[in-house]
PDB file of C-alpha atoms in Angstrom:
ATOM      1  CA  MET A   1       9.994 182.345 148.740  1.00 59.00           C
ATOM      2  CA  LYS A   2      12.902 184.674 149.707  1.00 78.00           C
ATOM      3  CA  TYR A   3      16.133 184.227 148.183  1.00 86.00           C
ATOM      4  CA  LYS A   4      19.719 185.631 148.986  1.00 92.00           C
ATOM      5  CA  VAL A   5      20.776 187.235 145.796  1.00 95.00           C
ATOM      6  CA  SER A   6      24.524 187.962 145.143  1.00 96.00           C
ATOM      7  CA  ILE A   7      26.308 189.370 142.033  1.00 97.00           C
ATOM      8  CA  ASP A   8      29.465 187.668 140.641  1.00 97.00           C
ATOM      9  CA  VAL A   9      31.499 188.725 137.639  1.00 97.00           C
ATOM     10  CA  SER A  10      34.441 187.112 135.948  1.00 97.00           C
ATOM     11  CA  VAL A  11      35.698 186.572 132.498  1.00 97.00           C
ATOM     12  CA  VAL A  12      36.060 182.820 133.446  1.00 98.00           C
ATOM     13  CA  TYR A  13      32.206 182.360 133.027  1.00 98.00           C
ATOM     14  CA  GLU A  14      32.527 184.058 129.586  1.00 97.00           C
ATOM     15  CA  LEU A  15      35.453 181.743 128.751  1.00 98.00           C
ATOM     16  CA  ILE A  16      33.601 178.637 129.648  1.00 98.00           C
ATOM     17  CA  GLY A  17      30.391 179.752 127.992  1.00 97.00           C
ATOM     18  CA  SER A  18      31.850 180.718 124.589  1.00 97.00           C
ATOM     19  CA  PHE A  19      33.765 177.340 124.593  1.00 98.00           C
ATOM     20  CA  MET A  20      30.559 175.439 125.236  1.00 97.00           C
ATOM     21  CA  ILE A  21      28.753 177.233 122.562  1.00 96.00           C
ATOM     22  CA  TYR A  22      31.457 176.386 120.021  1.00 96.00           C
ATOM     23  CA  VAL A  23      32.333 172.825 120.938  1.00 97.00           C
ATOM     24  CA  THR A  24      28.592 171.618 121.568  1.00 95.00           C
ATOM     25  CA  ARG A  25      27.081 173.736 118.834  1.00 91.00           C
ATOM     26  CA  LYS A  26      23.902 174.066 120.716  1.00 86.00           C
ATOM     27  CA  TRP A  27      21.485 177.228 120.827  1.00 80.00           C
ATOM     28  CA  THR A  28      23.115 178.849 117.951  1.00 83.00           C
ATOM     29  CA  ASP A  29      19.875 179.577 116.249  1.00 80.00           C
ATOM     30  CA  ASN A  30      18.762 181.381 119.304  1.00 81.00           C
ATOM     31  CA  LEU A  31      21.764 183.574 119.988  1.00 88.00           C
ATOM     32  CA  ASP A  32      22.647 186.915 118.754  1.00 87.00           C
ATOM     33  CA  ILE A  33      26.182 185.490 117.890  1.00 87.00           C
ATOM     34  CA  GLY A  34      24.196 182.756 116.210  1.00 76.00           C
ATOM     35  CA  SER A  35      26.237 180.325 113.819  1.00 83.00           C
ATOM     36  CA  HIS A  36      28.861 183.234 113.267  1.00 90.00           C
ATOM     37  CA  LEU A  37      31.053 182.003 116.037  1.00 93.00           C
ATOM     38  CA  ILE A  38      30.890 178.371 114.640  1.00 94.00           C
ATOM     39  CA  THR A  39      31.555 179.468 111.032  1.00 94.00           C
ATOM     40  CA  ASP A  40      34.050 182.062 111.882  1.00 95.00           C
ATOM     41  CA  MET A  41      36.149 179.901 114.102  1.00 96.00           C
ATOM     42  CA  ASP A  42      35.971 176.819 111.964  1.00 95.00           C
ATOM     43  CA  ALA A  43      37.493 178.928 109.196  1.00 96.00           C
ATOM     44  CA  ARG A  44      40.154 180.599 111.362  1.00 95.00           C
ATOM     45  CA  LEU A  45      41.291 177.781 113.753  1.00 97.00           C
ATOM     46  CA  PRO A  46      44.287 175.649 112.498  1.00 97.00           C
ATOM     47  CA  HIS A  47      43.017 172.106 111.707  1.00 97.00           C
ATOM     48  CA  GLU A  48      44.895 170.489 114.467  1.00 97.00           C
ATOM     49  CA  VAL A  49      43.373 172.947 117.033  1.00 97.00           C
ATOM     50  CA  ARG A  50      39.951 172.365 115.637  1.00 97.00           C
ATOM     51  CA  THR A  51      40.375 168.670 115.942  1.00 97.00           C
ATOM     52  CA  GLU A  52      41.607 169.023 119.550  1.00 97.00           C
ATOM     53  CA  LEU A  53      38.633 171.136 120.455  1.00 97.00           C
ATOM     54  CA  GLN A  54      36.084 168.959 118.992  1.00 95.00           C
ATOM     55  CA  LYS A  55      37.123 166.163 121.449  1.00 96.00           C
ATOM     56  CA  ALA A  56      34.731 167.732 123.856  1.00 97.00           C
ATOM     57  CA  HIS A  57      31.760 167.625 121.479  1.00 96.00           C
ATOM     58  CA  ASP A  58      30.335 164.361 122.881  1.00 94.00           C
ATOM     59  CA  TRP A  59      31.543 164.760 126.411  1.00 97.00           C
ATOM     60  CA  PRO A  60      28.803 164.997 129.149  1.00 96.00           C
ATOM     61  CA  PHE A  61      26.967 168.147 129.220  1.00 95.00           C
ATOM     62  CA  PHE A  62      27.133 167.973 133.049  1.00 96.00           C
ATOM     63  CA  ASP A  63      30.735 168.730 132.768  1.00 97.00           C
ATOM     64  CA  TYR A  64      29.840 172.441 132.265  1.00 98.00           C
ATOM     65  CA  ASP A  65      27.868 172.555 135.538  1.00 97.00           C
ATOM     66  CA  VAL A  66      31.230 171.402 137.133  1.00 98.00           C
ATOM     67  CA  LEU A  67      33.295 173.789 135.355  1.00 98.00           C
ATOM     68  CA  TYR A  68      30.939 176.696 136.396  1.00 98.00           C
ATOM     69  CA  ALA A  69      31.008 175.492 140.045  1.00 97.00           C
ATOM     70  CA  LEU A  70      34.806 175.582 139.866  1.00 98.00           C
ATOM     71  CA  ALA A  71      34.367 179.311 138.680  1.00 97.00           C
ATOM     72  CA  ILE A  72      32.153 180.093 141.579  1.00 97.00           C
ATOM     73  CA  LEU A  73      34.832 178.532 143.864  1.00 96.00           C
ATOM     74  CA  ARG A  74      37.657 180.600 142.441  1.00 95.00           C
ATOM     75  CA  GLU A  75      39.481 182.664 144.899  1.00 89.00           C
ATOM     76  CA  GLY A  76      39.527 186.387 144.063  1.00 87.00           C
ATOM     77  CA  ASP A  77      39.401 187.384 140.435  1.00 88.00           C
ATOM     78  CA  PRO A  78      42.038 185.577 138.682  1.00 89.00           C
ATOM     79  CA  GLU A  79      43.234 185.901 135.160  1.00 95.00           C
ATOM     80  CA  VAL A  80      42.015 183.067 132.775  1.00 97.00           C
ATOM     81  CA  VAL A  81      45.374 181.376 132.801  1.00 96.00           C
ATOM     82  CA  SER A  82      45.741 181.544 136.444  1.00 97.00           C
ATOM     83  CA  PHE A  83      42.378 179.990 136.963  1.00 97.00           C
ATOM     84  CA  LEU A  84      43.106 177.145 134.457  1.00 98.00           C
ATOM     85  CA  ASP A  85      46.420 176.371 136.333  1.00 97.00           C
ATOM     86  CA  TRP A  86      44.397 176.408 139.662  1.00 97.00           C
ATOM     87  CA  VAL A  87      41.932 173.864 138.280  1.00 97.00           C
ATOM     88  CA  GLU A  88      44.570 171.557 136.817  1.00 97.00           C
ATOM     89  CA  HIS A  89      46.936 171.540 139.541  1.00 96.00           C
ATOM     90  CA  SER A  90      44.754 171.506 142.547  1.00 96.00           C
ATOM     91  CA  GLU A  91      44.643 168.348 144.630  1.00 95.00           C
ATOM     92  CA  VAL A  92      41.363 166.456 144.406  1.00 95.00           C
ATOM     93  CA  ALA A  93      41.362 165.762 147.976  1.00 93.00           C
ATOM     94  CA  ASP A  94      41.408 169.718 148.583  1.00 93.00           C
ATOM     95  CA  LEU A  95      39.220 170.708 145.888  1.00 94.00           C
ATOM     96  CA  GLY A  96      36.693 167.956 146.036  1.00 93.00           C
ATOM     97  CA  PRO A  97      35.029 168.722 149.294  1.00 94.00           C
ATOM     98  CA  ARG A  98      34.350 172.175 148.420  1.00 94.00           C
ATOM     99  CA  LEU A  99      32.914 171.260 144.815  1.00 95.00           C
ATOM    100  CA  PHE A 100      30.718 168.365 146.422  1.00 93.00           C
ATOM    101  CA  ASN A 101      28.889 171.085 148.434  1.00 91.00           C
ATOM    102  CA  TYR A 102      27.464 172.287 144.957  1.00 94.00           C
ATOM    103  CA  THR A 103      27.310 168.912 143.247  1.00 93.00           C
ATOM    104  CA  PRO A 104      27.083 166.120 145.558  1.00 93.00           C
ATOM    105  CA  SER A 105      26.743 163.449 142.755  1.00 92.00           C
ATOM    106  CA  VAL A 106      30.240 164.307 141.538  1.00 95.00           C
ATOM    107  CA  THR A 107      32.937 161.780 142.407  1.00 95.00           C
ATOM    108  CA  GLU A 108      36.512 162.111 142.969  1.00 95.00           C
ATOM    109  CA  GLU A 109      37.084 160.304 139.710  1.00 96.00           C
ATOM    110  CA  TYR A 110      34.821 162.453 137.823  1.00 97.00           C
ATOM    111  CA  LEU A 111      36.636 165.717 139.128  1.00 97.00           C
ATOM    112  CA  ALA A 112      39.851 164.228 138.171  1.00 97.00           C
ATOM    113  CA  ARG A 113      38.714 163.814 134.664  1.00 97.00           C
ATOM    114  CA  ILE A 114      37.575 167.448 134.420  1.00 97.00           C
ATOM    115  CA  GLN A 115      40.915 168.490 135.856  1.00 97.00           C
ATOM    116  CA  LYS A 116      42.828 166.480 133.248  1.00 97.00           C
ATOM    117  CA  ASP A 117      40.737 167.091 129.984  1.00 98.00           C
ATOM    118  CA  TYR A 118      39.394 170.661 130.251  1.00 98.00           C
ATOM    119  CA  PRO A 119      42.303 172.956 130.940  1.00 98.00           C
ATOM    120  CA  PRO A 120      44.415 172.052 127.917  1.00 98.00           C
ATOM    121  CA  LEU A 121      41.316 172.689 125.599  1.00 98.00           C
ATOM    122  CA  LEU A 122      40.200 175.734 127.503  1.00 98.00           C
ATOM    123  CA  ARG A 123      43.923 177.198 127.119  1.00 98.00           C
ATOM    124  CA  LEU A 124      43.711 176.463 123.329  1.00 98.00           C
ATOM    125  CA  TRP A 125      40.245 178.271 123.138  1.00 98.00           C
ATOM    126  CA  TYR A 126      41.709 181.226 125.038  1.00 98.00           C
ATOM    127  CA  GLU A 127      44.675 181.441 122.797  1.00 98.00           C
ATOM    128  CA  HIS A 128      43.005 181.213 119.570  1.00 98.00           C
ATOM    129  CA  TYR A 129      39.760 182.988 120.430  1.00 98.00           C
ATOM    130  CA  PHE A 130      39.089 184.512 123.698  1.00 98.00           C
ATOM    131  CA  ALA A 131      42.232 186.502 124.485  1.00 97.00           C
ATOM    132  CA  LYS A 132      41.304 188.358 121.183  1.00 96.00           C
ATOM    133  CA  ILE A 133      38.033 189.497 122.407  1.00 96.00           C
ATOM    134  CA  GLU A 134      38.574 189.568 126.172  1.00 97.00           C
ATOM    135  CA  HIS A 135      39.532 193.368 126.404  1.00 95.00           C
ATOM    136  CA  ASP A 136      36.206 194.189 124.567  1.00 94.00           C
ATOM    137  CA  ILE A 137      34.022 192.006 126.872  1.00 95.00           C
ATOM    138  CA  LYS A 138      35.501 192.689 130.219  1.00 96.00           C
ATOM    139  CA  PRO A 139      34.313 196.351 130.618  1.00 96.00           C
ATOM    140  CA  LEU A 140      30.801 195.412 129.526  1.00 95.00           C
ATOM    141  CA  ILE A 141      30.198 192.602 132.101  1.00 97.00           C
ATOM    142  CA  TYR A 142      31.944 194.612 135.025  1.00 97.00           C
ATOM    143  CA  GLU A 143      30.131 197.713 134.491  1.00 96.00           C
ATOM    144  CA  ASP A 144      26.904 195.752 134.288  1.00 96.00           C
ATOM    145  CA  ALA A 145      27.774 193.772 137.512  1.00 97.00           C
ATOM    146  CA  GLN A 146      28.525 197.141 139.298  1.00 96.00           C
ATOM    147  CA  GLU A 147      25.124 198.448 138.283  1.00 95.00           C
ATOM    148  CA  LYS A 148      23.463 195.467 139.577  1.00 96.00           C
ATOM    149  CA  ALA A 149      25.415 195.562 142.842  1.00 96.00           C
ATOM    150  CA  VAL A 150      24.282 199.100 143.519  1.00 96.00           C
ATOM    151  CA  LEU A 151      20.705 198.008 142.986  1.00 95.00           C
ATOM    152  CA  LEU A 152      21.188 194.952 145.283  1.00 94.00           C
ATOM    153  CA  PRO A 153      20.387 196.587 148.664  1.00 93.00           C
ATOM    154  CA  LYS A 154      17.693 198.807 147.080  1.00 94.00           C
ATOM    155  CA  MET A 155      15.441 196.190 145.384  1.00 93.00           C
ATOM    156  CA  GLU A 156      13.565 193.056 146.580  1.00 91.00           C
ATOM    157  CA  ALA A 157      15.295 189.861 145.559  1.00 90.00           C
ATOM    158  CA  GLU A 158      12.651 188.713 143.261  1.00 89.00           C
ATOM    159  CA  ARG A 159      12.476 192.146 141.646  1.00 91.00           C
ATOM    160  CA  LEU A 160      16.235 192.268 140.975  1.00 93.00           C
ATOM    161  CA  ILE A 161      16.210 188.766 139.503  1.00 93.00           C
ATOM    162  CA  GLU A 162      13.432 189.692 137.109  1.00 92.00           C
ATOM    163  CA  TYR A 163      15.006 192.941 136.132  1.00 92.00           C
ATOM    164  CA  ALA A 164      18.370 191.539 135.538  1.00 94.00           C
ATOM    165  CA  THR A 165      17.075 188.590 133.464  1.00 94.00           C
ATOM    166  CA  GLY A 166      14.405 190.598 131.548  1.00 91.00           C
ATOM    167  CA  GLY A 167      11.538 188.578 132.991  1.00 92.00           C
ATOM    168  CA  VAL A 168      12.541 185.424 135.018  1.00 92.00           C
ATOM    169  CA  ILE A 169      10.144 184.681 137.847  1.00 91.00           C
ATOM    170  CA  LEU A 170      11.268 181.795 140.262  1.00 89.00           C
ATOM    171  CA  ASP A 171       8.281 179.815 141.605  1.00 82.00           C
ATOM    172  CA  ASP A 172       9.085 177.487 144.486  1.00 76.00           C
ATOM    173  CA  ILE A 173      12.754 176.919 143.367  1.00 82.00           C
ATOM    174  CA  PRO A 174      14.251 174.668 146.151  1.00 83.00           C
ATOM    175  CA  VAL A 175      17.437 176.877 146.646  1.00 88.00           C
ATOM    176  CA  ASP A 176      18.459 179.322 149.391  1.00 90.00           C
ATOM    177  CA  SER A 177      20.615 181.415 147.152  1.00 94.00           C
ATOM    178  CA  ILE A 178      20.659 183.057 143.630  1.00 95.00           C
ATOM    179  CA  LEU A 179      23.998 183.996 141.962  1.00 97.00           C
ATOM    180  CA  LEU A 180      23.571 186.328 138.922  1.00 98.00           C
ATOM    181  CA  THR A 181      26.485 186.946 136.633  1.00 98.00           C
ATOM    182  CA  PRO A 182      26.386 188.873 133.398  1.00 97.00           C
ATOM    183  CA  CYS A 183      27.472 187.246 130.112  1.00 96.00           C
ATOM    184  CA  VAL A 184      27.666 188.343 126.593  1.00 95.00           C
ATOM    185  CA  HIS A 185      27.979 185.184 124.395  1.00 95.00           C
ATOM    186  CA  PHE A 186      24.605 183.860 125.467  1.00 93.00           C
ATOM    187  CA  ARG A 187      22.756 187.101 124.810  1.00 92.00           C
ATOM    188  CA  PRO A 188      19.640 187.351 124.637  1.00 91.00           C
ATOM    189  CA  ILE A 189      18.889 184.314 126.668  1.00 90.00           C
ATOM    190  CA  ASN A 190      19.451 183.305 130.267  1.00 92.00           C
ATOM    191  CA  THR A 191      21.167 180.092 131.092  1.00 92.00           C
ATOM    192  CA  TYR A 192      20.879 178.207 134.450  1.00 91.00           C
ATOM    193  CA  CYS A 193      22.728 175.740 136.532  1.00 93.00           C
ATOM    194  CA  PHE A 194      20.972 174.210 139.526  1.00 91.00           C
ATOM    195  CA  TYR A 195      23.202 173.329 142.325  1.00 94.00           C
ATOM    196  CA  ASP A 196      22.440 172.060 145.865  1.00 90.00           C
ATOM    197  CA  LYS A 197      20.893 175.238 147.645  1.00 90.00           C
ATOM    198  CA  LEU A 198      22.173 177.648 144.902  1.00 95.00           C
ATOM    199  CA  LEU A 199      21.019 178.497 141.342  1.00 95.00           C
ATOM    200  CA  LEU A 200      23.406 180.106 139.031  1.00 96.00           C
ATOM    201  CA  ILE A 201      21.775 182.440 136.461  1.00 96.00           C
ATOM    202  CA  GLN A 202      23.898 183.938 133.505  1.00 97.00           C
ATOM    203  CA  TYR A 203      21.930 186.891 132.325  1.00 96.00           C
ATOM    204  CA  PRO A 204      22.689 188.661 128.953  1.00 94.00           C
ATOM    205  CA  VAL A 205      24.352 192.033 128.487  1.00 93.00           C
ATOM    206  CA  ASP A 206      23.935 193.931 125.271  1.00 82.00           C
ATOM    207  CA  VAL A 207      26.880 194.993 123.281  1.00 79.00           C
ATOM    208  CA  PRO A 208      26.674 198.750 122.241  1.00 75.00           C
ATOM    209  CA  GLU A 209      26.179 199.556 118.688  1.00 71.00           C
ATOM    210  CA  GLU A 210      29.270 200.729 117.005  1.00 71.00           C
ATOM    211  CA  ASN A 211      27.501 203.445 115.132  1.00 79.00           C
ATOM    212  CA  GLU A 212      25.206 205.594 117.388  1.00 78.00           C
ATOM    213  CA  ASP A 213      22.708 206.184 114.467  1.00 85.00           C
ATOM    214  CA  ASP A 214      22.074 202.480 114.317  1.00 87.00           C
ATOM    215  CA  PRO A 215      18.773 201.298 116.308  1.00 90.00           C
ATOM    216  CA  PRO A 216      19.718 199.566 119.465  1.00 88.00           C
ATOM    217  CA  VAL A 217      19.523 195.846 119.307  1.00 86.00           C
ATOM    218  CA  VAL A 218      17.066 195.796 122.202  1.00 88.00           C
ATOM    219  CA  LEU A 219      14.671 197.955 120.374  1.00 92.00           C
ATOM    220  CA  LEU A 220      15.078 195.895 117.239  1.00 92.00           C
ATOM    221  CA  ARG A 221      14.245 192.746 119.147  1.00 91.00           C
ATOM    222  CA  MET A 222      11.170 194.281 120.502  1.00 94.00           C
ATOM    223  CA  THR A 223       9.830 195.682 117.274  1.00 95.00           C
ATOM    224  CA  GLU A 224      10.493 192.424 115.381  1.00 94.00           C
ATOM    225  CA  ALA A 225       8.830 190.500 118.101  1.00 94.00           C
ATOM    226  CA  LEU A 226       5.665 192.591 117.806  1.00 95.00           C
ATOM    227  CA  ALA A 227       5.511 192.532 114.043  1.00 95.00           C
ATOM    228  CA  ASP A 228       3.870 189.047 113.868  1.00 95.00           C
ATOM    229  CA  PRO A 229       0.079 188.944 114.475  1.00 95.00           C
ATOM    230  CA  ASP A 230       0.460 185.423 116.138  1.00 95.00           C
ATOM    231  CA  ARG A 231       2.885 186.815 118.768  1.00 95.00           C
ATOM    232  CA  LEU A 232       0.585 189.832 119.495  1.00 96.00           C
ATOM    233  CA  ARG A 233      -2.386 187.292 120.032  1.00 95.00           C
ATOM    234  CA  LEU A 234      -0.028 185.348 122.232  1.00 96.00           C
ATOM    235  CA  LEU A 235       0.810 188.366 124.385  1.00 96.00           C
ATOM    236  CA  ARG A 236      -2.875 189.014 124.658  1.00 96.00           C
ATOM    237  CA  PHE A 237      -3.701 185.505 125.933  1.00 96.00           C
ATOM    238  CA  VAL A 238      -1.139 185.568 128.589  1.00 95.00           C
ATOM    239  CA  ALA A 239      -1.813 189.158 129.837  1.00 94.00           C
ATOM    240  CA  ASP A 240      -4.254 188.241 132.608  1.00 92.00           C
ATOM    241  CA  GLU A 241      -2.429 185.265 134.169  1.00 92.00           C
ATOM    242  CA  PRO A 242       0.451 182.853 133.591  1.00 93.00           C
ATOM    243  CA  LYS A 243      -0.089 180.160 131.065  1.00 93.00           C
ATOM    244  CA  THR A 244       1.620 176.946 130.306  1.00 92.00           C
ATOM    245  CA  VAL A 245       2.683 175.911 126.963  1.00 91.00           C
ATOM    246  CA  ASN A 246      -0.038 173.524 126.708  1.00 91.00           C
ATOM    247  CA  ASP A 247      -2.544 176.057 127.546  1.00 93.00           C
ATOM    248  CA  ILE A 248      -1.264 178.486 124.991  1.00 94.00           C
ATOM    249  CA  ALA A 249      -0.940 175.794 122.255  1.00 93.00           C
ATOM    250  CA  SER A 250      -4.558 174.471 122.680  1.00 92.00           C
ATOM    251  CA  ASN A 251      -6.160 177.749 122.790  1.00 92.00           C
ATOM    252  CA  LEU A 252      -4.304 179.560 120.094  1.00 92.00           C
ATOM    253  CA  ASN A 253      -4.163 176.447 117.985  1.00 91.00           C
ATOM    254  CA  GLN A 254      -0.338 176.747 117.496  1.00 88.00           C
ATOM    255  CA  PRO A 255       2.034 173.914 116.541  1.00 90.00           C
ATOM    256  CA  TYR A 256       4.328 173.059 119.296  1.00 90.00           C
ATOM    257  CA  ASP A 257       7.566 174.184 117.346  1.00 89.00           C
ATOM    258  CA  ALA A 258       5.970 177.261 116.009  1.00 91.00           C
ATOM    259  CA  LEU A 259       4.888 178.292 119.493  1.00 93.00           C
ATOM    260  CA  MET A 260       8.235 177.668 121.154  1.00 91.00           C
ATOM    261  CA  HIS A 261       9.704 179.827 118.401  1.00 91.00           C
ATOM    262  CA  HIS A 262       7.356 182.493 119.225  1.00 94.00           C
ATOM    263  CA  LEU A 263       7.978 182.306 122.895  1.00 94.00           C
ATOM    264  CA  LEU A 264      11.723 182.436 122.631  1.00 90.00           C
ATOM    265  CA  ILE A 265      11.429 185.536 120.446  1.00 92.00           C
ATOM    266  CA  LEU A 266       9.031 187.336 122.927  1.00 94.00           C
ATOM    267  CA  ARG A 267      11.129 186.399 125.972  1.00 92.00           C
ATOM    268  CA  ALA A 268      14.393 187.449 124.214  1.00 89.00           C
ATOM    269  CA  ALA A 269      12.764 190.889 123.579  1.00 91.00           C
ATOM    270  CA  GLY A 270      11.743 191.131 127.262  1.00 91.00           C
ATOM    271  CA  LEU A 271       7.989 191.114 126.492  1.00 95.00           C
ATOM    272  CA  LEU A 272       7.212 187.766 128.424  1.00 94.00           C
ATOM    273  CA  ARG A 273       7.918 186.613 132.003  1.00 93.00           C
ATOM    274  CA  SER A 274       9.103 183.043 132.317  1.00 92.00           C
ATOM    275  CA  HIS A 275       7.927 181.466 135.487  1.00 90.00           C
ATOM    276  CA  VAL A 276      10.469 178.715 136.282  1.00 82.00           C
ATOM    277  CA  ASN A 277       9.248 175.948 138.650  1.00 72.00           C
ATOM    278  CA  ALA A 278      11.554 173.247 139.705  1.00 59.00           C
ATOM    279  CA  GLY A 279       8.648 171.162 141.103  1.00 55.00           C
ATOM    280  CA  ASP A 280       6.748 169.828 138.142  1.00 53.00           C
ATOM    281  CA  GLN A 281       9.132 171.198 135.512  1.00 56.00           C
ATOM    282  CA  THR A 282       6.174 172.980 133.846  1.00 72.00           C
ATOM    283  CA  GLU A 283       7.251 176.493 132.704  1.00 80.00           C
ATOM    284  CA  ARG A 284       4.559 179.117 132.484  1.00 90.00           C
ATOM    285  CA  PHE A 285       4.676 182.470 130.690  1.00 94.00           C
ATOM    286  CA  SER A 286       2.872 185.801 131.487  1.00 95.00           C
ATOM    287  CA  LEU A 287       2.957 189.298 130.066  1.00 95.00           C
ATOM    288  CA  ARG A 288       5.941 191.333 131.293  1.00 93.00           C
ATOM    289  CA  PRO A 289       4.314 194.867 132.040  1.00 88.00           C
ATOM    290  CA  ASP A 290       7.801 196.488 132.092  1.00 89.00           C
ATOM    291  CA  GLY A 291       8.460 195.533 128.508  1.00 90.00           C
ATOM    292  CA  ALA A 292       5.914 197.998 127.196  1.00 88.00           C
ATOM    293  CA  ALA A 293       7.522 200.644 129.057  1.00 90.00           C
ATOM    294  CA  GLU A 294      10.899 199.826 127.969  1.00 90.00           C
ATOM    295  CA  LEU A 295       9.722 199.722 124.293  1.00 92.00           C
ATOM    296  CA  GLN A 296       8.433 203.213 124.627  1.00 92.00           C
ATOM    297  CA  MET A 297      11.705 204.291 126.345  1.00 91.00           C
ATOM    298  CA  PHE A 298      14.030 202.890 123.820  1.00 90.00           C
ATOM    299  CA  PHE A 299      11.841 203.953 121.018  1.00 91.00           C
ATOM    300  CA  GLU A 300      11.685 207.610 122.159  1.00 91.00           C
ATOM    301  CA  SER A 301      15.215 207.723 123.058  1.00 89.00           C
ATOM    302  CA  TYR A 302      16.318 206.493 119.600  1.00 89.00           C
ATOM    303  CA  ILE A 303      14.121 208.968 117.585  1.00 90.00           C
ATOM    304  CA  ARG A 304      15.126 211.744 120.170  1.00 87.00           C
ATOM    305  CA  LEU A 305      11.717 212.410 121.564  1.00 84.00           C
ATOM    306  CA  SER A 306      13.298 212.279 125.174  1.00 65.00           C
TER     307      SER A 306
END
């Protein structure tokens, strides 16, 4: 299936993502930033601010789909505060019809609650956390988006998606358009928002090492992923064709939790393809051939063979 692929970039996506990680406390074991964001901010935030932010802990997770849709709908490239002002003060009658094109299930009452509840909390998060790191993140995501934009007319849509995401293959996803946006906080995983006719994929951008003598994070991910014999056997098993989790578990006699852990590590290292199928929701995995070439490239570059 052919998709229309476009690239979008804004610190607004990063603001929403970092806020979501902190208040929901999901995925921390799978992210480079890990539990550090939680523990650091719990220690740094004033008690009253922490209490306010944690109001969002049990709010519907679908709220973030709506917030990301609002980020897509933003006009131009506003600063964070301008974006939040726009969300908060837009008339539901004006904003609603545009939003409903992405999320038809959202009611005017739902949108009004988003407009009331989230801007004050996101302003607090911006003031106490995001404003302090925005100047470091902004050049990383903008430079990466520019690179992808240059590649856009030169690569087939499916190839660009796989390259940007480090191995995502879309199988019969019922959308017309794919919107790719770079992110730092969710590295090394990809995150998805499925909308009506559009799929938003946030793909990870690595942060450069402060000391050039340190091995790059991407090389460490690869070598650590390959240091386990179970993961090597897994790669060999999926090398010929895509396999489901059930196929892998039964043939390699792996407990489900352990297998998912191995799959996540291999995917984060760029050594596996993830075949996303919206039809039966059965995700399949296959070997990512480019992973071996990238391993050699990063290894030779680090030890100065090339």
